[in-house]
Short mmCIF file of C-alpha atoms in Angstrom, two decimals:
data_model
loop_
_atom_site.label_atom_id
_atom_site.label_comp_id
_atom_site.label_asym_id
_atom_site.label_seq_id
_atom_site.Cartn_x
_atom_site.Cartn_y
_atom_site.Cartn_z
CA SER A 1 -10.78 -3.07 11.18
CA SER A 2 -8.83 0.15 11.02
CA GLY A 3 -6.79 -0.60 14.16
CA ILE A 4 -7.70 2.79 15.58
CA ASN A 5 -9.26 2.44 19.01
CA ALA A 6 -10.91 4.72 21.56
CA GLU A 7 -7.52 5.80 22.93
CA TRP A 8 -6.53 7.31 19.59
CA PRO A 9 -7.15 10.95 20.44
CA LEU A 10 -5.22 10.62 23.72
CA ARG A 11 -1.89 9.50 22.25
CA PRO A 12 0.90 11.94 21.50
CA GLY A 13 1.59 12.95 17.86
CA ASN A 14 4.70 10.83 17.15
CA GLU A 15 3.07 7.72 18.51
CA GLN A 16 0.03 8.28 16.30
CA VAL A 17 2.29 8.67 13.26
CA ASN A 18 4.14 5.45 14.18
CA ILE A 19 0.85 3.55 14.52
CA LEU A 20 -0.43 4.86 11.18
CA THR A 21 2.91 4.05 9.52
CA LYS A 22 2.73 0.46 10.79
CA GLN A 23 -0.87 0.14 9.64
CA VAL A 24 -0.08 1.50 6.17
CA SER A 25 2.97 -0.75 5.93
CA GLY A 26 0.88 -3.77 6.95
CA ASP A 27 -1.83 -2.84 4.48
CA ALA A 28 0.73 -2.42 1.70
CA GLU A 29 2.14 -5.87 2.50
CA LYS A 30 -1.37 -7.37 2.41
CA ILE A 31 -2.04 -5.68 -0.93
CA GLU A 32 1.25 -6.98 -2.34
CA ASN A 33 0.44 -10.52 -1.14
CA LEU A 34 -3.01 -10.30 -2.72
CA ALA A 35 -1.48 -9.08 -5.99
CA ILE A 36 0.95 -12.01 -5.95
CA GLN A 37 -1.90 -14.44 -5.27
CA GLY A 38 -3.86 -12.85 -8.11
CA ASP A 39 -0.89 -13.33 -10.47
CA ILE A 40 -0.55 -16.96 -9.36
CA TRP A 41 -4.23 -17.68 -10.04
CA LYS A 42 -4.04 -15.85 -13.36
CA SER A 43 -1.05 -18.02 -14.36
CA LYS A 44 -2.91 -21.17 -13.29
CA PHE A 45 -5.95 -20.11 -15.30
CA LEU A 46 -3.88 -19.40 -18.41
CA ALA A 47 -2.07 -22.74 -18.04
CA ALA A 48 -5.44 -24.50 -17.70
CA ARG A 49 -6.65 -22.79 -20.89
CA VAL A 50 -3.57 -24.06 -22.73
CA VAL A 51 -4.26 -27.60 -21.48
CA VAL A 52 -7.93 -27.34 -22.49
CA ASN A 53 -6.94 -26.15 -25.98
CA GLU A 54 -4.46 -29.02 -26.31
CA LEU A 55 -7.12 -31.51 -25.18
CA ASN A 56 -9.61 -30.09 -27.69
CA THR A 57 -7.04 -30.44 -30.48
CA TRP A 58 -6.29 -34.01 -29.36
CA LYS A 59 -10.03 -34.78 -29.21
CA SER A 60 -10.54 -33.49 -32.75
CA THR A 61 -7.63 -35.58 -34.02
CA VAL A 62 -8.95 -38.72 -32.30
CA LEU A 63 -12.47 -38.13 -33.65
CA GLU A 64 -11.07 -37.76 -37.19
CA GLN A 65 -9.14 -41.02 -36.77
CA VAL A 66 -12.23 -42.81 -35.46
CA TYR A 67 -14.27 -41.53 -38.43
CA GLU A 68 -11.57 -42.63 -40.90
CA SER A 69 -11.36 -46.03 -39.17
CA GLN A 70 -15.13 -46.45 -39.43
CA GLN A 71 -14.96 -45.66 -43.15
CA ILE A 72 -12.15 -48.18 -43.68
CA ILE A 73 -14.01 -50.89 -41.76
CA SER A 74 -17.18 -50.20 -43.73
CA SER A 75 -15.24 -50.29 -47.00
CA PHE A 76 -13.52 -53.52 -45.93
CA GLY A 77 -16.90 -55.09 -45.13
CA SER A 78 -18.22 -54.04 -48.53
CA HIS A 79 -15.15 -55.49 -50.29
CA GLN A 80 -15.43 -58.67 -48.23
CA ARG A 81 -19.08 -59.12 -49.26
CA HIS A 82 -18.17 -58.53 -52.91
CA PHE A 83 -15.23 -60.98 -52.70
CA SER A 84 -17.44 -63.56 -50.98
CA SER A 85 -20.01 -63.19 -53.74
CA LEU A 86 -17.30 -63.68 -56.37
CA LEU A 87 -16.03 -66.78 -54.58
CA ASN A 88 -19.55 -68.21 -54.40
CA SER A 89 -20.04 -67.54 -58.11
CA ALA A 90 -16.69 -69.14 -58.92
CA GLN A 91 -17.55 -72.17 -56.76
CA GLU A 92 -20.91 -72.54 -58.50
CA ALA A 93 -19.26 -72.26 -61.92
CA LEU A 94 -16.63 -74.86 -60.97
CA THR A 95 -19.30 -77.19 -59.58
CA GLU A 96 -21.33 -76.83 -62.79
CA SER A 97 -18.20 -77.45 -64.87
CA LEU A 98 -17.34 -80.54 -62.84
CA GLU A 99 -20.89 -81.86 -63.17
CA HIS A 100 -20.80 -81.20 -66.93
CA ILE A 101 -17.44 -83.02 -67.26
CA GLU A 102 -18.73 -85.96 -65.19
CA ASP A 103 -21.90 -86.15 -67.31
CA ASN A 104 -19.85 -86.27 -70.53
CA GLU A 105 -17.68 -89.17 -69.43
#
């Protein structure tokens, strides 16, 4: 509300000026407070954007590490299967050699 009531036209000039001065002063204070609140929210928003960017960078790094870990595990499994196959072949060859030696005794 404007703060001006039905008695407005009946008041003397100086009193009207004083009332308007107080209203303008109050409005200026409200505007200043709103500007400060706007700056606070802007700062909070910018800080949140920084945090989001940091989290996105962290997420990308973690995803890269997970992918690399999956590749290493897959490679390890492949090497383990190959090594197991070599061990089985070596065991079969040793068993055959032992059987051959025992047959020749």
